[in-house]
């Protein structure tokens, strides 16, 4: 049957706008369920809600896929100046080990190598203050790498100064994202606010005794991915994936990070299913809609899914998707385009975007990026894309909220998310109708990708070109 794209596009954009369930979903995820730490009861509740909504929307298949998560949580955390008894704002880094120590405070500035060298032996056994912001005027080094230097210098504990002001503090991670994998022996890190950090910097010259106490534990739990599918008509055996994580850090309702992406997945699924039901237009290849848990805990949900389905000798091995599109933190402004990990689909995707006539652009990351769930797919040599995140025009202030309690439902932009759902549906439908053997061949093997990861070790946020 010849497809009437004018009619299809009108339907998809109109349905994304007029049939939207965005406000219902964001209220349920952020206000009713609330913070959704992977492996917690709320993670499960979110997964059940998403699965039920996918069923209600009429997807051909909607289920929960549980996996075992290596997780962590914490109870009481404090930083106290021993002599004055003054309490300092505190928040542990994710997966901070338990600690209870009182030692002299040393200010290591930005914890660059030259600052650490100039402090010599004094760092050994001390509580070290370090700014998360990179040192001005020198090449920016990720804080994770600077933590590694402090670990090697023997710091007993690090107090990291939050760059955001006004008492805001977000959960951060001390994992090296890209190169070496998480460093098992990294020093315990507790964050303090920008204001209390500045106070500590003012008094650090006297090396007051400071006590840092973190009650934390590591354990295993069951976490929950959701997977739904709209079966294709011409090539149902091949599939494309649209996905985003539904989990959050502890205590964060996650409006921007990542109810926005989760609902982007749900709404795109809903409008494409409505198109099938009302106009009889189903995708060519199958479209899989997934929401991952454990993104905030080393991408464990997406990793578990890739391991179960796509790697060699996987438990439920199937053909790799031709493309994975990852949605994370969509409260950044309206849709600008698609950013691929690898270059082979660039012109091919751009051609499809051009048929949509909205000025959307296809870009390619200039190095490997492990900051969200696109990465486990890329590691398996699956072409994996994200939408714009860091360097783009028209960025909203809302994009500045993630990993903190103030990333609430009001950080999600309803009308822009409607546009994302309509545009993603238009793009995925177009791509699904191009027969798999007409797609440019993916020349990369898993070992090629591993070489690229080694090559890009320690790089900061990628740029788009
Ligand atoms: Zn996220």
PDB file of C-alpha atoms in Angstrom, residues 216-397:
ATOM      1  CA  UNK A 216      25.878   3.516  53.802  1.00  0.00           C
ATOM      2  CA  UNK A 217      25.500  -0.046  52.554  1.00  0.00           C
ATOM      3  CA  UNK A 218      25.925  -2.022  49.346  1.00  0.00           C
ATOM      4  CA  UNK A 219      23.475  -4.809  48.488  1.00  0.00           C
ATOM      5  CA  UNK A 220      21.699  -6.611  45.660  1.00  0.00           C
ATOM      6  CA  UNK A 221      18.075  -6.046  44.743  1.00  0.00           C
ATOM      7  CA  UNK A 222      15.636  -6.697  41.912  1.00  0.00           C
ATOM      8  CA  UNK A 223      15.131  -3.834  39.468  1.00  0.00           C
ATOM      9  CA  UNK A 224      12.655  -3.548  36.616  1.00  0.00           C
ATOM     10  CA  UNK A 225      12.934  -2.597  32.934  1.00  0.00           C
ATOM     11  CA  UNK A 226       9.793  -2.326  30.829  1.00  0.00           C
ATOM     12  CA  UNK A 227       9.605  -3.371  27.194  1.00  0.00           C
ATOM     13  CA  UNK A 228       6.684  -2.903  24.804  1.00  0.00           C
ATOM     14  CA  UNK A 229       6.498  -3.519  21.077  1.00  0.00           C
ATOM     15  CA  UNK A 230       4.506  -2.525  18.044  1.00  0.00           C
ATOM     16  CA  UNK A 231       4.988  -5.355  15.572  1.00  0.00           C
ATOM     17  CA  UNK A 232       6.015  -4.409  12.057  1.00  0.00           C
ATOM     18  CA  UNK A 233       4.251  -5.446   8.860  1.00  0.00           C
ATOM     19  CA  UNK A 234       6.956  -5.706   6.207  1.00  0.00           C
ATOM     20  CA  UNK A 235       9.936  -6.781   8.395  1.00  0.00           C
ATOM     21  CA  UNK A 236       8.572  -7.772  11.795  1.00  0.00           C
ATOM     22  CA  UNK A 237      11.737  -9.779  12.538  1.00  0.00           C
ATOM     23  CA  UNK A 238      13.892  -6.632  12.647  1.00  0.00           C
ATOM     24  CA  UNK A 239      13.428  -3.784  15.077  1.00  0.00           C
ATOM     25  CA  UNK A 240      14.322  -0.244  16.106  1.00  0.00           C
ATOM     26  CA  UNK A 241      14.321   0.859  19.747  1.00  0.00           C
ATOM     27  CA  UNK A 242      13.120   4.023  21.413  1.00  0.00           C
ATOM     28  CA  UNK A 243      14.073   4.058  25.091  1.00  0.00           C
ATOM     29  CA  UNK A 244      14.775   6.160  28.168  1.00  0.00           C
ATOM     30  CA  UNK A 245      15.361   5.471  31.842  1.00  0.00           C
ATOM     31  CA  UNK A 246      12.534   5.703  34.358  1.00  0.00           C
ATOM     32  CA  UNK A 247      14.732   5.501  37.466  1.00  0.00           C
ATOM     33  CA  UNK A 248      16.027   8.534  39.365  1.00  0.00           C
ATOM     34  CA  UNK A 249      18.620   9.153  42.042  1.00  0.00           C
ATOM     35  CA  UNK A 250      17.531   8.955  45.691  1.00  0.00           C
ATOM     36  CA  UNK A 251      15.140  11.705  46.719  1.00  0.00           C
ATOM     37  CA  UNK A 252      14.644  13.172  43.228  1.00  0.00           C
ATOM     38  CA  UNK A 253      11.169  13.212  41.641  1.00  0.00           C
ATOM     39  CA  UNK A 254      12.974  13.358  38.288  1.00  0.00           C
ATOM     40  CA  UNK A 255      10.802  15.659  36.157  1.00  0.00           C
ATOM     41  CA  UNK A 256      13.577  16.479  33.695  1.00  0.00           C
ATOM     42  CA  UNK A 257      15.739  13.448  34.544  1.00  0.00           C
ATOM     43  CA  UNK A 258      13.959  11.422  33.372  1.00  0.00           C
ATOM     44  CA  UNK A 259      10.175  11.535  33.476  1.00  0.00           C
ATOM     45  CA  UNK A 260      10.644  13.642  30.342  1.00  0.00           C
ATOM     46  CA  UNK A 261      12.375  10.838  28.420  1.00  0.00           C
ATOM     47  CA  UNK A 262      10.178   8.118  29.899  1.00  0.00           C
ATOM     48  CA  UNK A 263       7.042   9.966  28.861  1.00  0.00           C
ATOM     49  CA  UNK A 264       8.624  10.709  25.484  1.00  0.00           C
ATOM     50  CA  UNK A 265       8.815   6.934  24.996  1.00  0.00           C
ATOM     51  CA  UNK A 266       5.259   6.353  26.265  1.00  0.00           C
ATOM     52  CA  UNK A 267       3.720   9.104  24.154  1.00  0.00           C
ATOM     53  CA  UNK A 268       5.550   8.110  20.969  1.00  0.00           C
ATOM     54  CA  UNK A 269       4.328   4.554  21.508  1.00  0.00           C
ATOM     55  CA  UNK A 270       0.807   5.798  22.073  1.00  0.00           C
ATOM     56  CA  UNK A 271       0.579   7.940  18.933  1.00  0.00           C
ATOM     57  CA  UNK A 272       2.109   5.233  16.730  1.00  0.00           C
ATOM     58  CA  UNK A 273      -0.337   2.693  18.125  1.00  0.00           C
ATOM     59  CA  UNK A 274      -3.216   5.091  17.537  1.00  0.00           C
ATOM     60  CA  UNK A 275      -2.059   5.480  13.929  1.00  0.00           C
ATOM     61  CA  UNK A 276      -2.166   1.713  13.497  1.00  0.00           C
ATOM     62  CA  UNK A 277      -5.610   1.486  15.038  1.00  0.00           C
ATOM     63  CA  UNK A 278      -7.243   4.461  13.362  1.00  0.00           C
ATOM     64  CA  UNK A 279      -5.577   4.694   9.956  1.00  0.00           C
ATOM     65  CA  UNK A 280      -4.377   1.101   9.666  1.00  0.00           C
ATOM     66  CA  UNK A 281      -0.738   2.212   9.263  1.00  0.00           C
ATOM     67  CA  UNK A 282       1.636  -0.014  11.197  1.00  0.00           C
ATOM     68  CA  UNK A 283       5.426   0.337  11.116  1.00  0.00           C
ATOM     69  CA  UNK A 284       7.419  -1.641   8.566  1.00  0.00           C
ATOM     70  CA  UNK A 285       9.999  -3.013  10.966  1.00  0.00           C
ATOM     71  CA  UNK A 286       8.906  -3.575  14.553  1.00  0.00           C
ATOM     72  CA  UNK A 287       9.376  -0.711  16.993  1.00  0.00           C
ATOM     73  CA  UNK A 288      10.362  -1.562  20.541  1.00  0.00           C
ATOM     74  CA  UNK A 289       9.645   0.929  23.315  1.00  0.00           C
ATOM     75  CA  UNK A 290      11.634   0.414  26.494  1.00  0.00           C
ATOM     76  CA  UNK A 291      12.185   2.169  29.796  1.00  0.00           C
ATOM     77  CA  UNK A 292      15.268   1.233  31.775  1.00  0.00           C
ATOM     78  CA  UNK A 293      15.934   1.104  35.465  1.00  0.00           C
ATOM     79  CA  UNK A 294      19.368   1.595  37.021  1.00  0.00           C
ATOM     80  CA  UNK A 295      20.627   4.271  34.644  1.00  0.00           C
ATOM     81  CA  UNK A 296      21.717   6.306  37.649  1.00  0.00           C
ATOM     82  CA  UNK A 297      23.591   3.251  38.899  1.00  0.00           C
ATOM     83  CA  UNK A 298      26.070   2.632  36.101  1.00  0.00           C
ATOM     84  CA  UNK A 299      23.489   2.071  33.362  1.00  0.00           C
ATOM     85  CA  UNK A 300      22.693  -1.334  34.807  1.00  0.00           C
ATOM     86  CA  UNK A 301      19.199  -1.667  33.297  1.00  0.00           C
ATOM     87  CA  UNK A 302      20.190  -1.030  29.687  1.00  0.00           C
ATOM     88  CA  UNK A 303      23.318  -3.117  30.207  1.00  0.00           C
ATOM     89  CA  UNK A 304      21.254  -6.046  31.494  1.00  0.00           C
ATOM     90  CA  UNK A 305      18.942  -5.799  28.487  1.00  0.00           C
ATOM     91  CA  UNK A 306      21.766  -5.706  25.948  1.00  0.00           C
ATOM     92  CA  UNK A 307      23.438  -8.650  27.680  1.00  0.00           C
ATOM     93  CA  UNK A 308      20.222 -10.654  27.687  1.00  0.00           C
ATOM     94  CA  UNK A 309      19.234  -9.984  24.067  1.00  0.00           C
ATOM     95  CA  UNK A 310      22.044  -8.821  21.837  1.00  0.00           C
ATOM     96  CA  UNK A 311      25.487 -10.027  22.784  1.00  0.00           C
ATOM     97  CA  UNK A 312      26.849 -13.294  21.442  1.00  0.00           C
ATOM     98  CA  UNK A 313      25.320 -16.318  23.188  1.00  0.00           C
ATOM     99  CA  UNK A 314      22.803 -14.104  25.004  1.00  0.00           C
ATOM    100  CA  UNK A 315      20.065 -15.856  26.939  1.00  0.00           C
ATOM    101  CA  UNK A 316      17.353 -14.642  24.548  1.00  0.00           C
ATOM    102  CA  UNK A 317      19.577 -13.856  21.608  1.00  0.00           C
ATOM    103  CA  UNK A 318      17.962 -11.998  18.755  1.00  0.00           C
ATOM    104  CA  UNK A 319      19.019  -9.829  15.841  1.00  0.00           C
ATOM    105  CA  UNK A 320      20.460  -6.516  16.936  1.00  0.00           C
ATOM    106  CA  UNK A 321      18.295  -3.435  16.455  1.00  0.00           C
ATOM    107  CA  UNK A 322      19.321  -1.283  13.499  1.00  0.00           C
ATOM    108  CA  UNK A 323      19.134   1.805  15.674  1.00  0.00           C
ATOM    109  CA  UNK A 324      18.573   2.623  19.337  1.00  0.00           C
ATOM    110  CA  UNK A 325      17.291   6.121  20.137  1.00  0.00           C
ATOM    111  CA  UNK A 326      17.832   7.140  23.750  1.00  0.00           C
ATOM    112  CA  UNK A 327      15.811   9.867  25.437  1.00  0.00           C
ATOM    113  CA  UNK A 328      17.311  11.504  28.504  1.00  0.00           C
ATOM    114  CA  UNK A 329      16.616  14.930  29.977  1.00  0.00           C
ATOM    115  CA  UNK A 330      14.333  16.329  27.309  1.00  0.00           C
ATOM    116  CA  UNK A 331      13.530  19.530  29.216  1.00  0.00           C
ATOM    117  CA  UNK A 332      16.222  21.234  27.247  1.00  0.00           C
ATOM    118  CA  UNK A 333      14.262  23.016  24.578  1.00  0.00           C
ATOM    119  CA  UNK A 334      12.362  21.723  21.581  1.00  0.00           C
ATOM    120  CA  UNK A 335      13.675  18.895  19.437  1.00  0.00           C
ATOM    121  CA  UNK A 336      16.733  19.842  17.375  1.00  0.00           C
ATOM    122  CA  UNK A 337      17.640  16.546  15.775  1.00  0.00           C
ATOM    123  CA  UNK A 338      19.462  13.317  16.449  1.00  0.00           C
ATOM    124  CA  UNK A 339      23.057  12.692  17.544  1.00  0.00           C
ATOM    125  CA  UNK A 340      24.585   9.389  16.471  1.00  0.00           C
ATOM    126  CA  UNK A 341      27.479   7.597  18.114  1.00  0.00           C
ATOM    127  CA  UNK A 342      28.906   6.289  14.846  1.00  0.00           C
ATOM    128  CA  UNK A 343      28.984   7.994  11.458  1.00  0.00           C
ATOM    129  CA  UNK A 344      27.651   5.319   9.094  1.00  0.00           C
ATOM    130  CA  UNK A 345      23.961   6.350   9.339  1.00  0.00           C
ATOM    131  CA  UNK A 346      24.506  10.084   9.264  1.00  0.00           C
ATOM    132  CA  UNK A 347      23.387  10.878   5.721  1.00  0.00           C
ATOM    133  CA  UNK A 348      20.772   8.168   5.808  1.00  0.00           C
ATOM    134  CA  UNK A 349      19.061   9.598   8.907  1.00  0.00           C
ATOM    135  CA  UNK A 350      19.505  13.145   7.605  1.00  0.00           C
ATOM    136  CA  UNK A 351      17.649  12.212   4.415  1.00  0.00           C
ATOM    137  CA  UNK A 352      14.696  11.055   6.482  1.00  0.00           C
ATOM    138  CA  UNK A 353      14.779  14.163   8.667  1.00  0.00           C
ATOM    139  CA  UNK A 354      14.789  16.268   5.478  1.00  0.00           C
ATOM    140  CA  UNK A 355      11.517  14.679   4.361  1.00  0.00           C
ATOM    141  CA  UNK A 356       9.989  15.993   7.588  1.00  0.00           C
ATOM    142  CA  UNK A 357      10.848  19.540   6.532  1.00  0.00           C
ATOM    143  CA  UNK A 358      11.395  20.914  10.047  1.00  0.00           C
ATOM    144  CA  UNK A 359      15.106  21.725   9.858  1.00  0.00           C
ATOM    145  CA  UNK A 360      16.090  18.828  12.138  1.00  0.00           C
ATOM    146  CA  UNK A 361      19.758  17.854  11.952  1.00  0.00           C
ATOM    147  CA  UNK A 362      21.647  14.607  12.287  1.00  0.00           C
ATOM    148  CA  UNK A 363      25.015  14.954  14.049  1.00  0.00           C
ATOM    149  CA  UNK A 364      27.719  12.526  15.127  1.00  0.00           C
ATOM    150  CA  UNK A 365      29.471  12.511  18.503  1.00  0.00           C
ATOM    151  CA  UNK A 366      33.149  13.261  18.131  1.00  0.00           C
ATOM    152  CA  UNK A 367      34.010  10.687  20.778  1.00  0.00           C
ATOM    153  CA  UNK A 368      32.444   7.886  22.755  1.00  0.00           C
ATOM    154  CA  UNK A 369      30.067   9.009  25.456  1.00  0.00           C
ATOM    155  CA  UNK A 370      28.967   6.977  28.465  1.00  0.00           C
ATOM    156  CA  UNK A 371      26.654   9.458  30.152  1.00  0.00           C
ATOM    157  CA  UNK A 372      23.394   7.654  29.473  1.00  0.00           C
ATOM    158  CA  UNK A 373      21.760   4.445  28.275  1.00  0.00           C
ATOM    159  CA  UNK A 374      22.845   4.828  24.669  1.00  0.00           C
ATOM    160  CA  UNK A 375      26.263   3.617  25.784  1.00  0.00           C
ATOM    161  CA  UNK A 376      25.622  -0.097  26.516  1.00  0.00           C
ATOM    162  CA  UNK A 377      24.144  -0.353  23.005  1.00  0.00           C
ATOM    163  CA  UNK A 378      27.121   1.436  21.468  1.00  0.00           C
ATOM    164  CA  UNK A 379      29.450  -0.904  23.375  1.00  0.00           C
ATOM    165  CA  UNK A 380      27.715  -3.807  21.648  1.00  0.00           C
ATOM    166  CA  UNK A 381      28.416  -2.065  18.298  1.00  0.00           C
ATOM    167  CA  UNK A 382      24.748  -1.151  17.881  1.00  0.00           C
ATOM    168  CA  UNK A 383      24.187   2.290  16.364  1.00  0.00           C
ATOM    169  CA  UNK A 384      22.870   4.287  19.244  1.00  0.00           C
ATOM    170  CA  UNK A 385      21.795   7.903  19.358  1.00  0.00           C
ATOM    171  CA  UNK A 386      20.792  10.554  21.818  1.00  0.00           C
ATOM    172  CA  UNK A 387      18.992  13.816  21.323  1.00  0.00           C
ATOM    173  CA  UNK A 388      20.718  17.076  22.059  1.00  0.00           C
ATOM    174  CA  UNK A 389      21.891  17.600  25.596  1.00  0.00           C
ATOM    175  CA  UNK A 390      24.886  19.748  26.297  1.00  0.00           C
ATOM    176  CA  UNK A 391      25.814  22.189  23.625  1.00  0.00           C
ATOM    177  CA  UNK A 392      22.856  23.521  21.864  1.00  0.00           C
ATOM    178  CA  UNK A 393      21.065  26.718  21.320  1.00  0.00           C
ATOM    179  CA  UNK A 394      17.739  27.494  22.974  1.00  0.00           C
ATOM    180  CA  UNK A 395      18.536  25.636  26.158  1.00  0.00           C
ATOM    181  CA  UNK A 396      16.133  26.057  29.070  1.00  0.00           C
ATOM    182  CA  UNK A 397      17.010  26.740  32.668  1.00  0.00           C
TER     183      UNK A 397
END
